[in-house]
Amino acid sequence: MKARDTFKQLPHKTIERLSQYRRALLICLENNKDHIFSHEIAKIQHITPVQVRRDLMLIGYSGTLRKGYNIQELIDLIADIIDSDEGINVAIVGMGNLGRALINYFSGKRHKLSIVAGFDINPDKIGKKVNGISCYDSKSMGEIIKEKNIEIGIITTPSSHSMTTANQLVEAGIKGILNYTPKPVNVPDGVYLEEYDMITTLEKVAFYVKMENERAADSVVTRQDQGTAASDF
Amino acid sequence: MKARDTFKQLPHKTIERLSQYRRALLICLENNKDHIFSHEIAKIQHITPVQVRRDLMLIGYSGTLRKGYNIQELIDLIADIIDSDEGINVAIVGMGNLGRALINYFSGKRHKLSIVAGFDINPDKIGKKVNGISCYDSKSMGEIIKEKNIEIGIITTPSSHSMTTANQLVEAGIKGILNYTPKPVNVPDGVYLEEYDMITTLEKVAFYVKMENERAADSVVTRQDQGTAASDF
DNA sequence: TTTGCATTGTTATTAAATTAACAATGTTTA
DNA sequence: TAAACATTGTTAATTTAATAACAATGCAAA
Ligand SMILES: NC(=O)c1ccc[n+]([C@@H]2O[C@H](COP(=O)([O-])OP(=O)(O)OC[C@H]3O[C@@H](n4cnc5c(N)ncnc54)[C@H](O)[C@@H]3O)[C@@H](O)[C@H]2O)c1
Ligand SMILES: NC(=O)c1ccc[n+]([C@@H]2O[C@H](COP(=O)([O-])OP(=O)(O)OC[C@H]3O[C@@H](n4cnc5c(N)ncnc54)[C@H](O)[C@@H]3O)[C@@H](O)[C@H]2O)c1
């Protein structure tokens, strides 16, 4: 069994954390650090040091006792695991507010993951460039995606068009889809799909804020109750 | 124990799914459906019907045998659980590409969750409005947040400023923070924090696409190997 | 030099989340 | 009317993820 085969069995959560560790490590590297302890990584990511060590164990990386992990080595290893050697090309479908924000954001950030095309149906947008990325007519998706060897599609159309767009992407031979619209899509087996839902996260925060508010309100009531009870004596 | 107390113990994942169920249900309602089966919800959300039924069991909702769940009722119940009666006010800090996209997106969508202010440090942005939302100077965060009773802050500043911003928000008495920058922040206990990392998700998609590519490549090799082996006979 | 200590790496345990199993029930069909 | 069926609701089992426990190691201080 090849080393990379063991990576296939990494827990999904570990994959996510590796991406996050790398981000933290890159920042540390900029600050001229060369080694880092598990508890330092843990602090940054709001997790436990054990979790960090366990993840690193799973990818077979060893640190140095009392010195920690070599940052550059670890970055390289993570790259080995999650990046693909040749890089992966990405397209954005729907060059609206979010699509453009994403393009601006990603431009020239990651070597191995590059947005190389945008698609839209609005004639005003087709043919224009955003941050150096051309916007093509959605109708030409099939050709462009093959021509530019695009493997991942990001959907940022209005949600009413998410399914059509997913179908077009699948038809064009895409391998992975990241759907930012709040309307989930269906794709056949073999196409990796991630639904990325911004409202859910905000609603989750709101829920726990609400819970905390109620807890606080309750504990005031409880304190009053106790007070009354005490005055009975 | 009040009914809402049982909700405090709902699994985190269930909270997330409730938000997603509601979204799906609202769409179904628009299409003039009035009832829905667990397997229909499941299909939309790419999960199993059992998961749906289990979640609904946890929130104590019962459907009708062979008829499914009453969509409106379920929407209302979910609202009871995750929304707060009075609504929650939200602020965006960092009125850049992402901040503006979020404002455009949220404007007039959810009653119970409204973005009511933006903050920035760029004089060109301060005093302007985006989609009806005023942009204030970050310096006045303390006052405005109290004045407008804002409980949740969304951070969309450059990542170099995420920690400063989080501190300002905490200082101003915010209850929950949603951090969209790739640089995690630290907040004291009692402030609910969610780190929302867009790169991680894309990198995750890329990882599984890569795995699939390698699997496909391997299986070609395997097939050739088998071919060779067979021709030995 | 020795003792204590910080830190890693790994196994064991616990907790959280998902899935499976199946009884209950009322509807439809034969 | 009876048999088959679709669907819910719930408990049990399984899987996945996180945490705890602790041995091993070698540096630092005494
Ligand atoms: N803006 C946000 O912050 C935000 C946040 C979360 C989710 N979303 C979701 O992202 C999606 C886009 O949001 P937005 O604010 O950028 O909307 P937008 O209206 O600004 O942009 C949508 C773009 O998609 C194009 N489009 C429409 N139909 C298309 C099709 N069939 N093929 C290709 N392009 C098509 C439009 O011409 C437009 O340029 C929406 O589904 C929204 O719900 C947005
Ligand atoms: N654009 C995206 O699609 C995207 C995606 C994922 C993550 N992000 C993250 O979101 C953040 C914002 O991205 P963007 O593309 O909108 O950047 P941007 O540069 O367009 O916007 C940043 C805004 O923050 C303001 N700002 C700077 N310092 C501030 C401070 N201390 N207080 C208040 N405001 C301040 C700037 O004036 C600017 O208006 C970044 O951290 C980025 O990494 C962006």
mmCIF file of N, CA and C in Angstrom, chain A residues 133-204:
data_model
loop_
_atom_site.group_PDB
_atom_site.id
_atom_site.type_symbol
_atom_site.label_atom_id
_atom_site.label_comp_id
_atom_site.label_asym_id
_atom_site.label_seq_id
_atom_site.Cartn_x
_atom_site.Cartn_y
_atom_site.Cartn_z
ATOM 1 N N ILE A 133 -9.547 37.560 -14.591
ATOM 2 C CA ILE A 133 -10.241 36.327 -14.955
ATOM 3 C C ILE A 133 -11.370 36.653 -15.944
ATOM 4 N N SER A 134 -11.356 36.000 -17.102
ATOM 5 C CA SER A 134 -12.383 36.262 -18.109
ATOM 6 C C SER A 134 -13.699 35.636 -17.718
ATOM 7 N N CYS A 135 -14.752 36.359 -18.058
ATOM 8 C CA CYS A 135 -16.090 35.821 -17.864
ATOM 9 C C CYS A 135 -16.629 35.326 -19.200
ATOM 10 N N TYR A 136 -16.973 34.050 -19.254
ATOM 11 C CA TYR A 136 -17.487 33.453 -20.479
ATOM 12 C C TYR A 136 -18.985 33.239 -20.395
ATOM 13 N N ASP A 137 -19.564 33.045 -21.558
ATOM 14 C CA ASP A 137 -20.991 32.703 -21.626
ATOM 15 C C ASP A 137 -21.179 31.281 -21.083
ATOM 16 N N SER A 138 -22.152 31.133 -20.195
ATOM 17 C CA SER A 138 -22.427 29.813 -19.642
ATOM 18 C C SER A 138 -22.634 28.760 -20.720
ATOM 19 N N LYS A 139 -23.130 29.214 -21.859
ATOM 20 C CA LYS A 139 -23.381 28.258 -22.949
ATOM 21 C C LYS A 139 -22.106 27.546 -23.392
ATOM 22 N N SER A 140 -20.976 28.224 -23.221
ATOM 23 C CA SER A 140 -19.725 27.621 -23.691
ATOM 24 C C SER A 140 -19.002 26.854 -22.591
ATOM 25 N N MET A 141 -19.721 26.568 -21.520
ATOM 26 C CA MET A 141 -19.109 25.898 -20.384
ATOM 27 C C MET A 141 -18.416 24.592 -20.771
ATOM 28 N N GLY A 142 -19.125 23.797 -21.569
ATOM 29 C CA GLY A 142 -18.570 22.497 -21.973
ATOM 30 C C GLY A 142 -17.184 22.632 -22.566
ATOM 31 N N GLU A 143 -17.080 23.501 -23.568
ATOM 32 C CA GLU A 143 -15.778 23.655 -24.249
ATOM 33 C C GLU A 143 -14.707 24.202 -23.312
ATOM 34 N N ILE A 144 -15.040 25.332 -22.668
ATOM 35 C CA ILE A 144 -14.023 26.020 -21.851
ATOM 36 C C ILE A 144 -13.490 25.107 -20.744
ATOM 37 N N ILE A 145 -14.398 24.383 -20.117
ATOM 38 C CA ILE A 145 -13.981 23.537 -19.001
ATOM 39 C C ILE A 145 -13.011 22.447 -19.470
ATOM 40 N N LYS A 146 -13.283 21.895 -20.644
ATOM 41 C CA LYS A 146 -12.356 20.888 -21.161
ATOM 42 C C LYS A 146 -11.052 21.549 -21.598
ATOM 43 N N GLU A 147 -11.200 22.638 -22.342
ATOM 44 C CA GLU A 147 -10.041 23.376 -22.864
ATOM 45 C C GLU A 147 -9.064 23.773 -21.754
ATOM 46 N N LYS A 148 -9.625 24.298 -20.661
ATOM 47 C CA LYS A 148 -8.769 24.806 -19.587
ATOM 48 C C LYS A 148 -8.545 23.770 -18.494
ATOM 49 N N ASN A 149 -9.026 22.569 -18.730
ATOM 50 C CA ASN A 149 -8.823 21.488 -17.763
ATOM 51 C C ASN A 149 -9.294 21.874 -16.364
ATOM 52 N N ILE A 150 -10.527 22.332 -16.304
ATOM 53 C CA ILE A 150 -11.109 22.757 -15.028
ATOM 54 C C ILE A 150 -11.771 21.566 -14.346
ATOM 55 N N GLU A 151 -11.437 21.370 -13.094
ATOM 56 C CA GLU A 151 -11.955 20.187 -12.393
ATOM 57 C C GLU A 151 -12.956 20.516 -11.296
ATOM 58 N N ILE A 152 -12.943 21.771 -10.840
ATOM 59 C CA ILE A 152 -13.857 22.151 -9.764
ATOM 60 C C ILE A 152 -14.692 23.356 -10.189
ATOM 61 N N GLY A 153 -15.968 23.302 -9.894
ATOM 62 C CA GLY A 153 -16.855 24.417 -10.189
ATOM 63 C C GLY A 153 -17.470 24.977 -8.922
ATOM 64 N N ILE A 154 -17.462 26.292 -8.814
ATOM 65 C CA ILE A 154 -18.091 26.947 -7.672
ATOM 66 C C ILE A 154 -19.367 27.617 -8.167
ATOM 67 N N ILE A 155 -20.476 27.299 -7.541
ATOM 68 C CA ILE A 155 -21.755 27.855 -7.981
ATOM 69 C C ILE A 155 -22.126 29.073 -7.153
ATOM 70 N N THR A 156 -22.215 30.210 -7.803
ATOM 71 C CA THR A 156 -22.646 31.446 -7.130
ATOM 72 C C THR A 156 -23.692 32.160 -7.983
ATOM 73 N N THR A 157 -24.532 31.374 -8.618
ATOM 74 C CA THR A 157 -25.671 31.942 -9.348
ATOM 75 C C THR A 157 -26.803 32.190 -8.354
ATOM 76 N N PRO A 158 -27.848 32.843 -8.768
ATOM 77 C CA PRO A 158 -29.028 32.878 -7.892
ATOM 78 C C PRO A 158 -29.458 31.444 -7.600
ATOM 79 N N SER A 159 -30.031 31.226 -6.431
ATOM 80 C CA SER A 159 -30.313 29.847 -6.033
ATOM 81 C C SER A 159 -31.286 29.168 -6.999
ATOM 82 N N SER A 160 -32.134 29.968 -7.624
ATOM 83 C CA SER A 160 -33.086 29.386 -8.573
ATOM 84 C C SER A 160 -32.372 28.685 -9.737
ATOM 85 N N HIS A 161 -31.113 29.042 -9.971
ATOM 86 C CA HIS A 161 -30.392 28.458 -11.097
ATOM 87 C C HIS A 161 -29.336 27.435 -10.656
ATOM 88 N N SER A 162 -29.319 27.117 -9.375
ATOM 89 C CA SER A 162 -28.223 26.265 -8.908
ATOM 90 C C SER A 162 -28.259 24.877 -9.549
ATOM 91 N N MET A 163 -29.443 24.311 -9.660
ATOM 92 C CA MET A 163 -29.534 22.951 -10.190
ATOM 93 C C MET A 163 -29.150 22.895 -11.666
ATOM 94 N N THR A 164 -29.685 23.848 -12.436
ATOM 95 C CA THR A 164 -29.314 23.909 -13.855
ATOM 96 C C THR A 164 -27.803 24.012 -13.989
ATOM 97 N N THR A 165 -27.236 24.895 -13.184
ATOM 98 C CA THR A 165 -25.794 25.105 -13.250
ATOM 99 C C THR A 165 -25.033 23.833 -12.901
ATOM 100 N N ALA A 166 -25.470 23.170 -11.835
ATOM 101 C CA ALA A 166 -24.810 21.919 -11.448
ATOM 102 C C ALA A 166 -24.874 20.922 -12.607
ATOM 103 N N ASN A 167 -26.031 20.830 -13.223
ATOM 104 C CA ASN A 167 -26.171 19.912 -14.359
ATOM 105 C C ASN A 167 -25.190 20.251 -15.476
ATOM 106 N N GLN A 168 -25.104 21.538 -15.781
ATOM 107 C CA GLN A 168 -24.179 21.954 -16.834
ATOM 108 C C GLN A 168 -22.747 21.567 -16.476
ATOM 109 N N LEU A 169 -22.390 21.803 -15.226
ATOM 110 C CA LEU A 169 -21.027 21.492 -14.779
ATOM 111 C C LEU A 169 -20.752 19.992 -14.893
ATOM 112 N N VAL A 170 -21.709 19.211 -14.434
ATOM 113 C CA VAL A 170 -21.546 17.754 -14.491
ATOM 114 C C VAL A 170 -21.423 17.306 -15.941
ATOM 115 N N GLU A 171 -22.296 17.841 -16.747
ATOM 116 C CA GLU A 171 -22.287 17.542 -18.182
ATOM 117 C C GLU A 171 -20.913 17.834 -18.788
ATOM 118 N N ALA A 172 -20.317 18.921 -18.310
ATOM 119 C CA ALA A 172 -19.014 19.345 -18.840
ATOM 120 C C ALA A 172 -17.866 18.508 -18.290
ATOM 121 N N GLY A 173 -18.184 17.592 -17.372
ATOM 122 C CA GLY A 173 -17.156 16.676 -16.883
ATOM 123 C C GLY A 173 -16.426 17.134 -15.625
ATOM 124 N N ILE A 174 -17.052 18.039 -14.885
ATOM 125 C CA ILE A 174 -16.432 18.537 -13.648
ATOM 126 C C ILE A 174 -16.301 17.412 -12.620
ATOM 127 N N LYS A 175 -15.313 17.517 -11.736
ATOM 128 C CA LYS A 175 -15.091 16.456 -10.746
ATOM 129 C C LYS A 175 -15.609 16.822 -9.355
ATOM 130 N N GLY A 176 -15.617 18.118 -9.077
ATOM 131 C CA GLY A 176 -16.043 18.545 -7.751
ATOM 132 C C GLY A 176 -16.837 19.834 -7.840
ATOM 133 N N ILE A 177 -17.849 19.970 -6.989
ATOM 134 C CA ILE A 177 -18.680 21.172 -7.003
ATOM 135 C C ILE A 177 -18.781 21.731 -5.599
ATOM 136 N N LEU A 178 -18.634 23.036 -5.514
ATOM 137 C CA LEU A 178 -18.827 23.735 -4.251
ATOM 138 C C LEU A 178 -19.997 24.679 -4.472
ATOM 139 N N ASN A 179 -21.097 24.398 -3.810
ATOM 140 C CA ASN A 179 -22.318 25.162 -4.040
ATOM 141 C C ASN A 179 -22.549 26.189 -2.942
ATOM 142 N N TYR A 180 -22.453 27.457 -3.276
ATOM 143 C CA TYR A 180 -22.649 28.523 -2.297
ATOM 144 C C TYR A 180 -24.089 28.991 -2.220
ATOM 145 N N THR A 181 -24.921 28.517 -3.099
ATOM 146 C CA THR A 181 -26.312 28.956 -3.021
ATOM 147 C C THR A 181 -27.020 28.185 -1.914
ATOM 148 N N PRO A 182 -28.075 28.762 -1.376
ATOM 149 C CA PRO A 182 -28.775 28.075 -0.293
ATOM 150 C C PRO A 182 -29.689 26.966 -0.794
ATOM 151 N N LYS A 183 -29.666 26.712 -2.065
ATOM 152 C CA LYS A 183 -30.525 25.649 -2.602
ATOM 153 C C LYS A 183 -29.669 24.450 -3.004
ATOM 154 N N PRO A 184 -29.767 23.368 -2.238
ATOM 155 C CA PRO A 184 -28.916 22.205 -2.492
ATOM 156 C C PRO A 184 -29.150 21.626 -3.881
ATOM 157 N N VAL A 185 -28.108 21.071 -4.454
ATOM 158 C CA VAL A 185 -28.221 20.464 -5.780
ATOM 159 C C VAL A 185 -27.959 18.970 -5.692
ATOM 160 N N ASN A 186 -28.290 18.263 -6.740
ATOM 161 C CA ASN A 186 -27.983 16.831 -6.803
ATOM 162 C C ASN A 186 -26.977 16.557 -7.898
ATOM 163 N N VAL A 187 -26.019 15.710 -7.600
ATOM 164 C CA VAL A 187 -25.040 15.343 -8.607
ATOM 165 C C VAL A 187 -24.877 13.827 -8.591
ATOM 166 N N PRO A 188 -24.439 13.266 -9.696
ATOM 167 C CA PRO A 188 -24.269 11.806 -9.729
ATOM 168 C C PRO A 188 -23.070 11.375 -8.895
ATOM 169 N N ASP A 189 -23.029 10.090 -8.575
ATOM 170 C CA ASP A 189 -21.868 9.534 -7.881
ATOM 171 C C ASP A 189 -20.603 9.838 -8.672
ATOM 172 N N GLY A 190 -19.542 10.048 -7.970
ATOM 173 C CA GLY A 190 -18.276 10.291 -8.657
ATOM 174 C C GLY A 190 -17.969 11.776 -8.739
ATOM 175 N N VAL A 191 -18.984 12.596 -8.580
ATOM 176 C CA VAL A 191 -18.735 14.037 -8.485
ATOM 177 C C VAL A 191 -18.808 14.405 -7.008
ATOM 178 N N TYR A 192 -17.742 14.966 -6.510
ATOM 179 C CA TYR A 192 -17.719 15.322 -5.099
ATOM 180 C C TYR A 192 -18.436 16.657 -4.905
ATOM 181 N N LEU A 193 -19.376 16.645 -3.983
ATOM 182 C CA LEU A 193 -20.190 17.850 -3.779
ATOM 183 C C LEU A 193 -20.067 18.367 -2.361
ATOM 184 N N GLU A 194 -19.877 19.643 -2.227
ATOM 185 C CA GLU A 194 -19.912 20.260 -0.902
ATOM 186 C C GLU A 194 -20.909 21.416 -0.958
ATOM 187 N N GLU A 195 -21.873 21.386 -0.050
ATOM 188 C CA GLU A 195 -22.827 22.490 0.056
ATOM 189 C C GLU A 195 -22.295 23.422 1.127
ATOM 190 N N TYR A 196 -22.171 24.673 0.798
ATOM 191 C CA TYR A 196 -21.542 25.581 1.730
ATOM 192 C C TYR A 196 -22.517 26.689 2.066
ATOM 193 N N ASP A 197 -23.048 26.579 3.252
ATOM 194 C CA ASP A 197 -24.226 27.345 3.546
ATOM 195 C C ASP A 197 -23.957 28.463 4.546
ATOM 196 N N MET A 198 -23.978 29.686 4.056
ATOM 197 C CA MET A 198 -23.616 30.805 4.917
ATOM 198 C C MET A 198 -24.729 31.168 5.892
ATOM 199 N N ILE A 199 -25.952 30.927 5.517
ATOM 200 C CA ILE A 199 -27.049 31.282 6.427
ATOM 201 C C ILE A 199 -27.071 30.369 7.632
ATOM 202 N N THR A 200 -26.858 29.092 7.384
ATOM 203 C CA THR A 200 -26.880 28.136 8.485
ATOM 204 C C THR A 200 -25.913 28.548 9.581
ATOM 205 N N THR A 201 -24.725 28.946 9.188
ATOM 206 C CA THR A 201 -23.737 29.322 10.196
ATOM 207 C C THR A 201 -24.213 30.517 11.008
ATOM 208 N N LEU A 202 -24.750 31.506 10.313
ATOM 209 C CA LEU A 202 -25.228 32.682 11.037
ATOM 210 C C LEU A 202 -26.394 32.315 11.954
ATOM 211 N N GLU A 203 -27.279 31.465 11.457
ATOM 212 C CA GLU A 203 -28.411 31.049 12.289
ATOM 213 C C GLU A 203 -27.939 30.248 13.500
ATOM 214 N N LYS A 204 -26.872 29.529 13.315
ATOM 215 C CA LYS A 204 -26.325 28.760 14.431
ATOM 216 C C LYS A 204 -25.791 29.709 15.505
#
